[in-house]
Coordinates of C-alpha atoms in Angstrom, one line a residue:
Chain A
M961 CA -0.1 0.1 0.0
S962 CA 3.3 2.4 -0.3
L963 CA 6.3 3.0 -2.2
S964 CA 9.4 2.6 -0.4
M965 CA 11.5 5.8 -0.1
Y966 CA 14.4 4.0 -2.2
A967 CA 12.0 2.6 -5.0
A968 CA 10.6 6.6 -5.1
T969 CA 14.0 8.2 -5.6
V970 CA 16.6 5.6 -6.9
P971 CA 14.7 3.9 -10.1
P972 CA 13.5 7.0 -11.6
L973 CA 16.2 9.4 -10.8
R974 CA 18.3 6.8 -12.5
L975 CA 15.5 6.2 -15.3
M976 CA 15.6 9.7 -16.5
L977 CA 19.0 10.5 -16.3
K978 CA 19.5 7.3 -19.3
N979 CA 16.6 9.4 -20.8
L980 CA 18.1 12.5 -20.8
S981 CA 21.9 10.7 -22.0
A982 CA 20.0 9.4 -25.0
V983 CA 18.3 12.9 -26.0
I984 CA 22.0 14.1 -25.7
S985 CA 23.4 11.2 -28.2
K986 CA 20.6 12.3 -30.5
A987 CA 22.3 16.1 -30.4
E988 CA 25.7 14.8 -30.8
A989 CA 24.4 13.0 -33.9
H990 CA 22.8 15.6 -35.2
C991 CA 25.6 17.8 -34.8
E992 CA 27.7 15.7 -36.5
A993 CA 25.3 14.9 -39.5
R994 CA 24.8 18.7 -40.0
K995 CA 28.4 19.9 -39.2
I996 CA 27.1 21.9 -36.2
D997 CA 29.3 23.2 -33.9
P998 CA 28.0 21.4 -30.5
N999 CA 29.1 24.6 -28.6
A1000 CA 26.3 26.4 -30.5
F1001 CA 24.0 24.0 -27.5
L1002 CA 26.1 23.8 -25.1
V1003 CA 25.8 27.7 -24.2
S1004 CA 22.4 28.2 -25.2
R1005 CA 20.0 29.1 -23.3
L1006 CA 15.7 29.9 -23.3
Y1007 CA 16.6 34.2 -22.2
P1008 CA 19.7 35.7 -21.6
D1009 CA 19.1 35.6 -17.8
M1010 CA 18.6 31.9 -17.8
L1011 CA 21.3 29.3 -17.3
A1012 CA 22.5 27.6 -20.5
F1013 CA 22.4 24.2 -21.7
T1014 CA 25.6 22.8 -20.2
R1015 CA 24.7 24.1 -16.8
Q1016 CA 20.6 22.8 -16.8
V1017 CA 22.5 19.1 -17.4
Q1018 CA 24.9 19.8 -14.2
I1019 CA 22.4 20.8 -11.8
A1020 CA 19.8 18.2 -12.8
T1021 CA 22.8 15.5 -12.0
D1022 CA 23.4 17.4 -8.9
N1023 CA 19.8 17.3 -7.9
A1024 CA 19.7 13.7 -8.6
K1025 CA 23.0 12.5 -6.4
G1026 CA 21.8 15.3 -3.7
A1027 CA 18.4 14.0 -3.3
A1028 CA 19.6 10.4 -3.3
A1029 CA 22.0 11.0 -0.9
R1030 CA 21.0 12.8 1.2
L1031 CA 17.8 10.3 1.9
A1032 CA 20.2 7.6 1.9
N1033 CA 21.9 9.9 4.2
V1034 CA 25.8 9.3 2.0
E1035 CA 27.9 11.8 1.5
I1036 CA 27.1 13.7 -2.0
P1037 CA 29.6 13.0 -4.3
K1038 CA 31.2 16.0 -5.4
F1039 CA 31.9 16.7 -9.5
E1040 CA 34.2 19.6 -10.8
D1041 CA 31.4 21.3 -13.2
N1042 CA 34.5 21.4 -15.8
E1043 CA 32.1 19.6 -18.5
A1044 CA 32.9 21.2 -22.1
S1045 CA 31.6 18.5 -24.5
F1046 CA 28.2 16.5 -24.9
A1047 CA 31.1 13.8 -24.1
D1048 CA 31.7 15.6 -21.2
L1049 CA 28.4 15.7 -19.9
Q1050 CA 27.5 12.1 -20.6
A1051 CA 30.4 10.7 -18.7
R1052 CA 29.0 13.5 -15.6
L1053 CA 25.5 11.6 -16.4
D1054 CA 27.2 7.8 -15.8
K1055 CA 29.2 8.9 -13.1
T1056 CA 25.9 10.1 -11.7
V1057 CA 23.5 6.6 -12.4
A1058 CA 27.4 5.0 -11.1
F1059 CA 26.9 6.7 -8.1
L1060 CA 22.9 5.8 -7.8
D1061 CA 24.1 2.1 -8.3
T1062 CA 25.8 1.9 -5.3
L1063 CA 23.3 2.6 -3.0
T1064 CA 21.3 0.1 -1.1
E1065 CA 17.1 -0.3 -0.3
A1066 CA 18.3 -0.7 3.7
Q1067 CA 20.3 3.4 3.4
F1068 CA 16.4 4.6 2.8
E1069 CA 15.2 2.9 6.0
G1070 CA 13.8 6.1 7.8
A1071 CA 14.2 8.2 4.9
D1072 CA 10.4 9.4 5.3
T1073 CA 10.7 11.1 8.5
R1074 CA 14.3 12.0 8.4
T1075 CA 15.0 15.6 8.3
I1076 CA 16.7 17.1 5.8
T1077 CA 18.0 20.9 6.0
L1078 CA 18.8 22.7 3.0
Q1079 CA 20.9 25.7 2.8
L1080 CA 18.9 27.9 0.3
R1081 CA 20.3 31.3 -0.6
D1082 CA 19.1 33.4 2.0
R1083 CA 17.8 30.9 4.9
T1084 CA 17.7 27.3 6.0
R1085 CA 14.7 24.9 4.9
E1086 CA 13.6 22.0 7.1
F1087 CA 12.1 19.3 5.3
S1088 CA 10.8 15.5 5.8
G1089 CA 12.1 13.3 4.0
A1090 CA 9.2 12.6 2.1
D1091 CA 8.5 16.3 1.6
Y1092 CA 12.3 17.2 0.4
L1093 CA 11.7 14.4 -2.5
T1094 CA 7.9 15.0 -3.1
T1095 CA 8.0 19.1 -2.9
W1096 CA 11.6 19.9 -3.7
A1097 CA 14.1 17.3 -5.2
N1098 CA 11.4 16.1 -7.6
P1099 CA 10.5 19.3 -8.9
N1100 CA 13.7 20.9 -9.3
F1101 CA 15.3 17.6 -10.9
F1102 CA 12.2 17.3 -13.6
F1103 CA 12.7 21.4 -14.4
H1104 CA 16.2 21.1 -15.1
V1105 CA 16.0 17.9 -17.2
T1106 CA 13.4 19.2 -19.2
T1107 CA 15.4 22.6 -19.6
A1108 CA 17.7 21.0 -21.1
Y1109 CA 15.8 18.6 -23.6
A1110 CA 13.4 22.5 -24.2
L1111 CA 17.0 23.7 -25.3
L1112 CA 18.0 21.0 -27.7
R1113 CA 14.0 20.8 -29.2
H1114 CA 14.1 24.5 -29.4
G1115 CA 17.5 24.3 -31.5
G1116 CA 16.1 22.0 -34.1
V1117 CA 17.3 18.4 -32.6
E1118 CA 14.4 15.8 -34.1
I1119 CA 13.9 14.3 -30.5
G1120 CA 10.1 14.0 -29.2
K1121 CA 8.0 12.8 -26.3
T1122 CA 8.9 9.3 -27.0
D1123 CA 13.0 10.0 -26.7
Y1124 CA 12.4 11.8 -22.9
L1125 CA 10.3 9.0 -22.1
A1126 CA 12.5 6.6 -23.7
G1127 CA 13.4 4.2 -20.8
S1128 CA 9.6 4.6 -19.5
L1129 CA 8.2 3.5 -22.9
L1130 CA 10.3 0.3 -22.8
G1131 CA 9.2 -0.4 -19.2
K1132 CA 13.4 -0.4 -18.2
Chain B
M979 CA 9.8 3.7 6.4
S980 CA 7.7 4.6 3.3
L981 CA 5.5 7.0 1.6
S982 CA 2.0 6.5 1.0
M983 CA 0.5 6.1 -2.8
Y984 CA -2.0 9.5 -1.8
A985 CA 1.6 11.2 -0.1
A986 CA 3.6 10.2 -3.0
T987 CA 0.5 11.6 -5.5
V988 CA -1.9 14.2 -4.1
P989 CA -0.1 16.9 -2.1
P990 CA 2.7 17.3 -5.0
L991 CA 0.3 17.6 -7.6
R992 CA -1.6 20.1 -6.1
L993 CA 1.6 22.2 -4.8
M994 CA 2.6 22.4 -8.5
L995 CA -0.9 22.8 -9.8
K996 CA -0.6 25.6 -7.3
N997 CA 2.6 27.0 -8.5
L998 CA 1.5 27.0 -12.3
S999 CA -1.2 28.8 -11.7
A1000 CA 0.8 31.7 -9.7
V1001 CA 3.8 31.8 -12.4
I1002 CA 0.6 32.3 -15.1
S1003 CA -0.8 35.1 -12.8
K1004 CA 2.9 36.8 -13.3
A1005 CA 2.4 36.5 -16.9
E1006 CA -1.4 38.1 -16.7
A1007 CA 0.0 40.8 -15.4
H1008 CA 3.2 41.1 -17.4
C1009 CA 0.6 41.4 -20.4
E1010 CA -1.5 44.2 -18.9
A1011 CA 1.5 46.2 -17.8
R1012 CA 3.0 46.3 -21.4
K1013 CA -0.1 45.9 -23.1
I1014 CA 1.0 42.8 -24.6
D1015 CA -2.4 40.6 -26.2
P1016 CA -2.1 37.5 -24.2
N1017 CA -2.5 35.3 -27.0
A1018 CA 1.5 35.7 -28.0
F1019 CA 1.9 33.9 -24.8
L1020 CA -1.1 31.2 -25.5
V1021 CA -0.3 30.2 -29.1
S1022 CA 3.4 30.4 -28.3
R1023 CA 5.6 27.6 -28.8
L1024 CA 9.2 26.6 -28.3
Y1025 CA 9.6 24.8 -32.2
P1026 CA 7.0 25.3 -35.0
D1027 CA 5.8 21.5 -34.3
M1028 CA 5.9 21.5 -30.3
L1029 CA 3.1 21.6 -28.4
A1030 CA 1.5 25.4 -27.9
F1031 CA 1.3 27.1 -24.4
T1032 CA -2.6 26.5 -23.6
R1033 CA -2.1 22.7 -24.6
Q1034 CA 1.0 22.8 -22.3
V1035 CA -1.8 23.8 -19.6
Q1036 CA -4.1 21.4 -20.9
I1037 CA -2.2 18.2 -20.8
A1038 CA -0.3 19.2 -17.5
T1039 CA -4.0 19.1 -15.9
D1040 CA -4.7 15.9 -17.7
N1041 CA -1.7 14.5 -16.6
A1042 CA -2.3 15.4 -12.6
K1043 CA -5.9 14.3 -12.8
G1044 CA -5.4 11.5 -14.7
A1045 CA -2.7 10.2 -12.8
A1046 CA -4.9 10.6 -9.3
A1047 CA -7.9 9.2 -10.8
R1048 CA -5.9 6.2 -12.4
L1049 CA -4.6 5.3 -8.7
A1050 CA -7.6 6.2 -6.3
N1051 CA -9.4 4.1 -9.0
V1052 CA -12.0 6.7 -9.9
E1053 CA -13.5 8.0 -13.0
I1054 CA -11.1 10.6 -14.8
P1055 CA -13.1 14.2 -14.9
K1056 CA -13.5 15.0 -18.5
F1057 CA -12.4 18.6 -19.7
E1058 CA -14.0 20.5 -23.0
D1059 CA -10.1 21.6 -24.1
N1060 CA -11.9 25.0 -24.8
E1061 CA -10.2 27.2 -23.4
A1062 CA -9.0 30.1 -24.7
S1063 CA -7.3 33.2 -22.0
F1064 CA -5.0 32.8 -19.0
A1065 CA -8.3 33.3 -16.9
D1066 CA -9.6 29.8 -18.6
L1067 CA -6.7 28.0 -17.7
Q1068 CA -6.5 29.4 -14.4
A1069 CA -10.5 28.2 -13.9
R1070 CA -8.7 24.6 -15.3
L1071 CA -6.2 24.3 -12.8
D1072 CA -8.8 25.3 -10.0
K1073 CA -11.0 22.5 -11.7
T1074 CA -8.1 20.0 -11.1
V1075 CA -7.2 21.2 -7.8
A1076 CA -10.7 21.0 -6.7
F1077 CA -11.1 16.8 -8.2
L1078 CA -8.0 16.2 -6.4
D1079 CA -9.0 17.6 -3.2
T1080 CA -12.6 15.3 -3.2
L1081 CA -9.7 12.3 -3.4
T1082 CA -8.9 10.5 0.0
E1083 CA -5.7 7.9 1.3
A1084 CA -8.2 5.3 1.9
Q1085 CA -9.2 5.3 -2.0
F1086 CA -4.9 4.9 -2.4
E1087 CA -5.2 1.8 -0.5
G1088 CA -3.6 -0.5 -2.9
A1089 CA -2.3 1.4 -5.5
D1090 CA 1.0 0.5 -5.7
T1091 CA 0.5 -3.0 -7.1
R1092 CA -3.1 -2.4 -9.4
T1093 CA -2.3 -2.8 -12.7
I1094 CA -2.4 0.7 -14.8
T1095 CA -3.6 0.0 -18.5
L1096 CA -2.6 2.7 -20.4
Q1097 CA -3.6 3.3 -24.1
L1098 CA -0.4 4.6 -26.1
R1099 CA -0.7 5.8 -29.6
D1100 CA -0.2 2.3 -31.3
R1101 CA -0.1 -0.2 -28.0
T1102 CA -0.9 -0.8 -25.1
R1103 CA 1.2 0.0 -21.9
E1104 CA 0.9 -2.2 -18.4
F1105 CA 2.6 -0.9 -15.2
S1106 CA 2.3 -1.5 -11.8
G1107 CA 0.8 2.1 -9.9
A1108 CA 4.3 2.4 -8.1
D1109 CA 5.8 2.1 -11.3
Y1110 CA 3.2 4.0 -13.5
L1111 CA 3.3 6.9 -10.6
T1112 CA 7.4 7.2 -11.0
T1113 CA 8.0 6.6 -14.4
W1114 CA 5.3 7.7 -16.5
A1115 CA 2.9 10.3 -14.4
N1116 CA 5.5 12.3 -13.0
P1117 CA 7.8 13.0 -15.8
N1118 CA 4.8 13.4 -18.0
F1119 CA 3.5 16.0 -15.4
F1120 CA 6.7 17.6 -15.1
F1121 CA 7.3 18.1 -18.8
H1122 CA 4.5 19.9 -19.5
V1123 CA 4.4 22.5 -16.1
T1124 CA 7.8 23.3 -17.2
T1125 CA 7.4 23.6 -21.1
A1126 CA 4.8 25.8 -19.8
Y1127 CA 6.8 28.0 -17.8
A1128 CA 9.9 27.7 -20.0
L1129 CA 7.3 29.2 -22.7
L1130 CA 6.5 32.3 -20.6
R1131 CA 10.0 32.8 -19.5
H1132 CA 11.4 32.5 -23.0
G1133 CA 8.9 35.3 -23.8
G1134 CA 10.4 37.7 -21.3
V1135 CA 7.7 37.2 -18.0
E1136 CA 9.9 37.7 -15.0
I1137 CA 9.6 34.8 -13.3
G1138 CA 12.2 32.6 -12.5
K1139 CA 12.7 28.9 -9.6
T1140 CA 11.1 30.6 -7.0
D1141 CA 8.0 31.1 -8.9
Y1142 CA 8.2 27.4 -10.1
L1143 CA 8.8 26.5 -6.7
A1144 CA 6.5 29.1 -4.5
G1145 CA 4.9 26.7 -2.1
S1146 CA 7.8 24.3 -1.9
L1147 CA 9.6 27.4 -0.6
L1148 CA 6.8 28.3 1.9
G1149 CA 6.1 24.6 3.1
K1150 CA 3.0 24.2 1.8

């Protein structure tokens, strides 16, 4: 009658990181086929004061490893934020998936009621683990995954909802 | 040690529908202050063959009511898809929230293992309720909420992550 915190966190994040990787592979192929400088996508923004594509992918992976690590009560892996190519971003997605794969169901015991404290820009915010996942981590993660997708789509890469949901369609 | 299917579904969807409503209110105010025809936003797209803003909001609400109704095992409310203004879209968001507010914890008992069958374009897809929520309903819902946000942001409405997460920041 309920969802374990592990099941609510790790497999869905893993799935969407894999989907984002597949979407980025299409962008790489698109650039190669059309002799487009990949940097045109990497620095692209939907508005001048929005974050560029590379940052969207970096933050999506930060959201994923941050959420999973906080709920599993383990240290959050630190990445350097020095990605400069699609291949670098793919490696970052792979590293994030590899980190998720180290986590176990047992580490998420009690995660729903564990207090999660976040340092926001101007204050701290406390959540129960359950509220943290459903009202903070998920909305943030999907925001950046979708914005990364939107930047590629806006730039003409031939991707669709079936790419965004590729793994979900396959039932993986 | 776990999350009830109700808690994983209804409050997070409700929160994000309210956040989207707040974001749309900012777009309404933006149009009024600058004498912009709201239709410029309602028909806006990130790419010519993507769905326009109005459809993104309609589908986000469809995802929310569809997911909650399927998991609660009640009939999905039908809306007419005839919204032609920001006010109409706000009314649709309100109707969706009102529907979510009719659902009870008890209706979600057993929802994690209930079989959910979806008719996709070319085939049917079966999920357990838990997989349906985490690998299908959530990714779809957040996709359309974020794309609606992105269209307004791309069009110059002064909104930011704090608007997208307004209710989450307040702890509502």
